[in-house]
Coordinates of C-alpha atoms in Angstrom, one line a residue:
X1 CA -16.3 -12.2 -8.8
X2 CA -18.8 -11.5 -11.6
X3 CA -17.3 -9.3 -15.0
X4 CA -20.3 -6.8 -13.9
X5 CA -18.7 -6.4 -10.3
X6 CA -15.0 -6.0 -11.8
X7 CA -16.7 -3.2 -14.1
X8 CA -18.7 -1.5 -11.8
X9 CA -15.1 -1.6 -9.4
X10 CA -12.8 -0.1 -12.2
X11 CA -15.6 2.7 -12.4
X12 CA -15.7 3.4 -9.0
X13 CA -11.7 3.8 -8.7
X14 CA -11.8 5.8 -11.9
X15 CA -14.5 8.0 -10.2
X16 CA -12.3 8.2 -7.2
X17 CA -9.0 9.3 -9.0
X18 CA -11.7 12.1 -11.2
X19 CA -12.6 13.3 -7.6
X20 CA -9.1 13.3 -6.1
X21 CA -8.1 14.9 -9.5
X22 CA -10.7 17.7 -9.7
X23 CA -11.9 18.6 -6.1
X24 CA -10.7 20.6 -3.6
X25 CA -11.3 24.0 -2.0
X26 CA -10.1 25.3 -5.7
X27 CA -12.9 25.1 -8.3
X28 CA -11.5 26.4 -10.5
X29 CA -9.6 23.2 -11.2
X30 CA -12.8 22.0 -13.6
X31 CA -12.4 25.2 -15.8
X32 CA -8.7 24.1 -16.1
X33 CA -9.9 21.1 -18.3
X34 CA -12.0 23.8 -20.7
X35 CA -8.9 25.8 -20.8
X36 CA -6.6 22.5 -22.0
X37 CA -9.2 21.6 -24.7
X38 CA -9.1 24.9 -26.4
X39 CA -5.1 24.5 -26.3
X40 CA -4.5 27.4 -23.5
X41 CA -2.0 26.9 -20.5
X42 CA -2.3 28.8 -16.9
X43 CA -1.5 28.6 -13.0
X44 CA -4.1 26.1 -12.7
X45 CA -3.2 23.9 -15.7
X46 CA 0.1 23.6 -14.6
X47 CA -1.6 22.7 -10.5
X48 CA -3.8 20.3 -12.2
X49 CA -0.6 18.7 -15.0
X50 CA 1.9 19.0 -12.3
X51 CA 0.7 18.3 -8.5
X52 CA -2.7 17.1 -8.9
X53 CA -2.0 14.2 -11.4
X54 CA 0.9 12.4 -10.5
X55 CA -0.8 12.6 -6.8
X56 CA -3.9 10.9 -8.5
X57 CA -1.6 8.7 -10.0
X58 CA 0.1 7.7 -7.5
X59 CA -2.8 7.3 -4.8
X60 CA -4.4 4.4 -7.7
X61 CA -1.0 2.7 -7.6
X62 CA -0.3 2.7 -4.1
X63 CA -3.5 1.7 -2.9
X64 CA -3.8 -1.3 -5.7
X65 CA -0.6 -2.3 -4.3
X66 CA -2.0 -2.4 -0.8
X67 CA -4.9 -4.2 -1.4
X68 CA -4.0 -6.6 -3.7
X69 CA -0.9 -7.8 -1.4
X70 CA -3.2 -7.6 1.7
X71 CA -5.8 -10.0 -0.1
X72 CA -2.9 -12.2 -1.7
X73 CA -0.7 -12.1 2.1
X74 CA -4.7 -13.2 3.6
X75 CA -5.5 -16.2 0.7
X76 CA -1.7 -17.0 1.7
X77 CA -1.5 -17.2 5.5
X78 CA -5.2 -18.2 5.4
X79 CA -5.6 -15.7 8.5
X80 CA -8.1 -12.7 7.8
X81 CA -5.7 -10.7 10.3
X82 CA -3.0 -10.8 7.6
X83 CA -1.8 -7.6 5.9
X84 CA 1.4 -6.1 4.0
X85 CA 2.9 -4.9 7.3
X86 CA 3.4 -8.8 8.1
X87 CA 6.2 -9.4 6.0
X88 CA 7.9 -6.6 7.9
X89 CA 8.5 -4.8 4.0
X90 CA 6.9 -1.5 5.3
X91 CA 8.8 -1.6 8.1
X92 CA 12.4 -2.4 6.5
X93 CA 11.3 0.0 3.9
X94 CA 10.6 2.9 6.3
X95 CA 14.1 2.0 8.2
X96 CA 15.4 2.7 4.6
X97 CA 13.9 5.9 4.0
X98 CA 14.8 7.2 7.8
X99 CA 18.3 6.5 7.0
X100 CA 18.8 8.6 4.2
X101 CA 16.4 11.6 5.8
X102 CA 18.9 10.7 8.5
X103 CA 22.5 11.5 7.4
X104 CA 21.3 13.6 4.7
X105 CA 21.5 11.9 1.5
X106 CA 18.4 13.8 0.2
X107 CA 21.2 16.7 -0.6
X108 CA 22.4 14.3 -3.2
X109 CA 19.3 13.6 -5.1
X110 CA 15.3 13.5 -4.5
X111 CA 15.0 10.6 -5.4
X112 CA 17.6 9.4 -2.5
X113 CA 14.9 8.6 -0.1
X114 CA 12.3 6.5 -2.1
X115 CA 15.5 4.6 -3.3
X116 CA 16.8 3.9 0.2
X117 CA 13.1 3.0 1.1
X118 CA 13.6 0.1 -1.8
X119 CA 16.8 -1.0 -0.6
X120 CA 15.6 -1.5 2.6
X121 CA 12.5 -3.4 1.2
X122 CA 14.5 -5.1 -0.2
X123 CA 17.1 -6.2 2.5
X124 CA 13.8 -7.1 4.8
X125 CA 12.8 -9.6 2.6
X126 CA 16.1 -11.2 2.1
X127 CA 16.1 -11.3 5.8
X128 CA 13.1 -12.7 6.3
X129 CA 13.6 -15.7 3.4
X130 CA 16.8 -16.2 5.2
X131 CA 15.3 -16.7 9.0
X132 CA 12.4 -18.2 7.1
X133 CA 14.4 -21.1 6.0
X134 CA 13.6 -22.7 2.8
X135 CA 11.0 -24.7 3.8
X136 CA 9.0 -22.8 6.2
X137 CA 5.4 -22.9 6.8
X138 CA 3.0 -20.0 7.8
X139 CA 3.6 -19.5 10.9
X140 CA 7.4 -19.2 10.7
X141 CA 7.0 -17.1 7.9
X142 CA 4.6 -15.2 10.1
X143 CA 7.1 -14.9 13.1
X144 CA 10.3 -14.2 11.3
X145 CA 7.6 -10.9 9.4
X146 CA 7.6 -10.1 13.2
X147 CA 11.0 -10.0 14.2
X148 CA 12.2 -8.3 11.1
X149 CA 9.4 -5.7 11.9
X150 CA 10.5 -5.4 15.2
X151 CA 14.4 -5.2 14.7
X152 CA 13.2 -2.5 11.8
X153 CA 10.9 -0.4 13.8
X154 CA 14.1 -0.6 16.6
X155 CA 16.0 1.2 14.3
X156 CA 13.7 3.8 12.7
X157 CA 13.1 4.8 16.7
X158 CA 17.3 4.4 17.4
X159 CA 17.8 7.0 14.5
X160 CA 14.9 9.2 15.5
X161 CA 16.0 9.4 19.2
X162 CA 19.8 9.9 17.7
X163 CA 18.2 13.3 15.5
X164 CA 20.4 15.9 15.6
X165 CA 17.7 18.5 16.0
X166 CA 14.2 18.7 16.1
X167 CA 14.0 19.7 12.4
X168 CA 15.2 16.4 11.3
X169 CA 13.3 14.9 13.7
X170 CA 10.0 16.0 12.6
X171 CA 11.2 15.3 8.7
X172 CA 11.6 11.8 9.9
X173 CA 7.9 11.8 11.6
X174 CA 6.5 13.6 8.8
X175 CA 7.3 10.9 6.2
X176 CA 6.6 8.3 8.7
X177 CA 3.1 8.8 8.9
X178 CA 2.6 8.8 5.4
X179 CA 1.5 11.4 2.4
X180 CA 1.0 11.9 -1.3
X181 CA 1.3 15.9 -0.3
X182 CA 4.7 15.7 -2.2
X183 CA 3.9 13.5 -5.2
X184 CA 5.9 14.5 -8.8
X185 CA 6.5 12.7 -11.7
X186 CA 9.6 11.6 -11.1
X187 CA 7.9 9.7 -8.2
X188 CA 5.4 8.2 -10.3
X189 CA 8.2 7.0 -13.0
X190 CA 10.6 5.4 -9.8
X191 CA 7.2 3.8 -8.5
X192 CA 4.9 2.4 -11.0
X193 CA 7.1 -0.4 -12.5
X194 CA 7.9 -1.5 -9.1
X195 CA 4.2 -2.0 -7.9
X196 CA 3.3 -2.7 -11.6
X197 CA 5.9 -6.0 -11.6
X198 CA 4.6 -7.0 -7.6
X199 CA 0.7 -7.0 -9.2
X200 CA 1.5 -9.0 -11.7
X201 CA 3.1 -11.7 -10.0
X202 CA 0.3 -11.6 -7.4
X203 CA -1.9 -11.9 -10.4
X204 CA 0.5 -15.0 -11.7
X205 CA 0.3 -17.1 -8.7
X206 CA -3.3 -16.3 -7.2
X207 CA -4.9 -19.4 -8.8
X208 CA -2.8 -21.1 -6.1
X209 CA -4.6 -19.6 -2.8
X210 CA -7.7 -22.0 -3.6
X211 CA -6.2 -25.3 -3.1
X212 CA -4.2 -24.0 -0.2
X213 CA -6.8 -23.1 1.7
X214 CA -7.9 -26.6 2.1
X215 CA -4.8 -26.7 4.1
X216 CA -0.6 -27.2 2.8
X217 CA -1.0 -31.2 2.5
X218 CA -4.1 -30.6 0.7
X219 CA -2.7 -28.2 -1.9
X220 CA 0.6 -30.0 -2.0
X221 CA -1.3 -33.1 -3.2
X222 CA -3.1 -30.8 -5.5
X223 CA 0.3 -30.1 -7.3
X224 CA 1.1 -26.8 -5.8
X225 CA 4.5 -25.8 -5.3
X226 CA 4.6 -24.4 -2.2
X227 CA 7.9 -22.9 -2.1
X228 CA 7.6 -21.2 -5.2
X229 CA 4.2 -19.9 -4.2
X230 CA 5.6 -18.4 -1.0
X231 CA 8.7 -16.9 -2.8
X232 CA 6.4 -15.7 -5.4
X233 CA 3.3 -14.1 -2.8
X234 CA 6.9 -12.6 -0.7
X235 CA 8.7 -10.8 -3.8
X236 CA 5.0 -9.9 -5.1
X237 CA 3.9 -8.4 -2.0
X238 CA 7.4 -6.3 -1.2
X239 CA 7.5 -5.3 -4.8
X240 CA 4.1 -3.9 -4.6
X241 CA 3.9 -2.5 -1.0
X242 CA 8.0 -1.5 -1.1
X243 CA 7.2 0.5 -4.2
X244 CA 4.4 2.6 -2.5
X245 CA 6.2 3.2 1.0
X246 CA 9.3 4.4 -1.1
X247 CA 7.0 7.0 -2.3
X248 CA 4.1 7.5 -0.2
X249 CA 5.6 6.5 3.8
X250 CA 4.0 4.0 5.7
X251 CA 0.2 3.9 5.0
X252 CA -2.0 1.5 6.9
X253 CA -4.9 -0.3 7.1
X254 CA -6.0 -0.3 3.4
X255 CA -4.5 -4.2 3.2
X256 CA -6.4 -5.3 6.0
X257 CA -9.9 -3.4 5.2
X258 CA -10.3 -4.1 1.4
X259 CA -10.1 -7.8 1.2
X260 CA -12.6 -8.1 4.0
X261 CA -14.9 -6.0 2.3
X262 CA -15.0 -7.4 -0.6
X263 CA -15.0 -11.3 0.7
X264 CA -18.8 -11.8 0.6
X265 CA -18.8 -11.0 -2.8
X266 CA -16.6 -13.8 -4.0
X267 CA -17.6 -16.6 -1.9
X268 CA -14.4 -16.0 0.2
X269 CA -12.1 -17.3 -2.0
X270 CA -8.6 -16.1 -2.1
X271 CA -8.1 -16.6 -5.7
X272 CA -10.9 -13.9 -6.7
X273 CA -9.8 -11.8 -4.6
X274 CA -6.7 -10.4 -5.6
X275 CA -8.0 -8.5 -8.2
X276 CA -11.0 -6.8 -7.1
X277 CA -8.8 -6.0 -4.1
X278 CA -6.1 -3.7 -6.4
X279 CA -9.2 -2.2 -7.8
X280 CA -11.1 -1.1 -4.5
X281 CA -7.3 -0.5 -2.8
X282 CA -7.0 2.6 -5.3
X283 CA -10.4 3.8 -5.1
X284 CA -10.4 4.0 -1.0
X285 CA -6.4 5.4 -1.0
X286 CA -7.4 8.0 -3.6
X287 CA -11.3 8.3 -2.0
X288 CA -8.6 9.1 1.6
X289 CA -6.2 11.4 0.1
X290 CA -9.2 13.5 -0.7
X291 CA -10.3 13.5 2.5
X292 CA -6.8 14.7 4.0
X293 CA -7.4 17.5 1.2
X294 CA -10.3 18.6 2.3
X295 CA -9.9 18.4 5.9
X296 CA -6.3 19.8 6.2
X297 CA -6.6 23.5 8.1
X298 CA -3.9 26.5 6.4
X299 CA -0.6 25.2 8.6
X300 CA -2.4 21.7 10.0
X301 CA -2.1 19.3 7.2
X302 CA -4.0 16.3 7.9
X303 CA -1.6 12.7 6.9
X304 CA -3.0 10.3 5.1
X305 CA -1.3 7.4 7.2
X306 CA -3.3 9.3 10.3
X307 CA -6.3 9.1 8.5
X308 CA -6.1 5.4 7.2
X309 CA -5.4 4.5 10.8
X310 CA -8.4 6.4 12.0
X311 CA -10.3 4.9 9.8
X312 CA -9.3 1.4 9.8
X313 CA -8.5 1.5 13.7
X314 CA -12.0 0.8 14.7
X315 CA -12.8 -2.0 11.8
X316 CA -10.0 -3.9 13.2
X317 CA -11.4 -3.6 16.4
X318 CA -14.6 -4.9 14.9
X319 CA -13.0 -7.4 13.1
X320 CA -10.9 -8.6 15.7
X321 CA -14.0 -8.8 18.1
X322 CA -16.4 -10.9 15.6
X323 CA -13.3 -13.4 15.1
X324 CA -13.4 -13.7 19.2
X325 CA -17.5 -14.3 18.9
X326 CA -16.8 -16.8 16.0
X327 CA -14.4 -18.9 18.6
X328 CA -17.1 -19.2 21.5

């Protein structure tokens, strides 16, 4: 991808995290940056200082994470299906979470969810190196992302059946679908160098999707180490998408829509895509979480995992059908 197209990307997700910033049904959130320049504080200030930018914040971080690992996770498995959910991370990082809302452990600390969300990441992956086996291709690395989804998403539904009241059932569902709404500081300190670390060894190890997408022998011969490259785009991709789920819930759909909007613009190679991917993944998260802003009624908040689903729902569909049309 041209310098001019990275430019004009990084001003379009700096435009979307002004909007997310600055809109809403409150206007007076513009005269809140007059009021900071001549030195004053107010209500609004503190709303803009204190809810509306760490939210911001956060929606950039979480959604480069998404799209970078859903372009690096695509280069990777050389399938355009491919996104972060197939590593069964956001999975094994919302079992995490649901175990903590669970037996309470948010008494002891806020922070006691996105840190159980982590450690669940994190056992996932382990799990899934381990059934993986050390020298797996793509397609067991594919299937053991499955079953360690599936064995995840069979606990999150034991504990929610095993809710002690409705109350802590709907806590569970709430976070499940997935939602800035609660975004502070302290969330942006636990989650930015997680996500931070995952981009960077995306960014690291990209020049490697190139060669394999001539096929394993191919870029074997080529001098890639495939092993280390799947360890690497694994622990890049849990680090980055673990990170936002701790924060954030599950959010969908924003792995598997950016790369493929983007593709024609790069000549469909994986290696230029990881990039442009983190860039457009914060603009459309933080472009969304606007939109469940504005569209949220007084008592009916609108999710922002509902609304990435909604969204990306049908261009799956789409996608999914053109891929069928491609095989006749």
């Amino acid at each position: 991808m041209k310098a001019l197209h990275l430019m004009l990307l990084l001003g379009l997700a700096m435009l979307a995290f002004g909007f997310n910033l600055l809109v809403g049904r409150d206007g007076s959130l513009l005269a809140a940056l007059m009021q900071m320049a001549r030195g004053e504080t107010s209500l609004v200030t503190q709303i803009l200082l204190e809810l509306r930018l760490p939210r911001s914040l956060l929606g950039a971080l979480v959604g480069a994470g998404l799209g970078a690992s859903g372009a690096a996770l695509q280069g990777f498995f050389r399938n355009p299906l491919a996104d972060p959910g197939i590593v069964g991370v956001t999975a094994s990082s919302g079992l995490g979470a649901v175990v903590a809302l669970y037996f309470g452990l948010t008494s002891l600390s806020l922070l006691m969810v996105p840190i159980a969300a982590t450690l669940g990441g994190l056992v996932g992956v382990s799990a899934l190196l381990l059934l993986a086996g050390p020298r797996a291709n793509s397609t067991t690395l594919i299937l053991s992302g499955v079953a360690v989804s599936a064995v995840a998403s069979a606990g999150t539904a034991l504990l929610m059946n095993l809710s002690p009241n409705p109350w802590a059932l709907a806590e569970i569902a709430y976070w499940l679908m997935g939602s800035l709404a609660d975004a502070s500081w302290n969330e942006v300190r636990f989650a930015t160098p997680l996500i931070l670390v995952g981009l960077l060894i995306l960014a690291l190890v990209r020049n490697d999707l190139d060669p394999l997408s001539l096929g394993e022998e191919t870029a074997r011969s080529l001098g890639v180490n495939l092993p280390r490259l799947r360890l690497a785009i694994v622990l890049g991709s849990a680090l980055a998408v673990g990170g936002g789920v701790a924060v954030a819930g599950a959010i969908g759909f924003i792995g598997l829509v950016v790369p493929h909007v983007l593709r024609p613009f790069v000549a469909s190679r994986p290696t230029a895509l990881v990039l442009p991917s983190a860039l457009a993944g914060a603009a459309l998260l933080n472009l969304a979480d606007l939109g469940t802003r504005l569209l949220s009624g007084p008592g009916i908040p609108l999710y922002l995992g509902v609304l990435t689903a909604l969204l990306g729902a049908p261009f799956f569909v789409w996608l999914v059908r053109r891929q069928q049309g491609r095989a006749l």
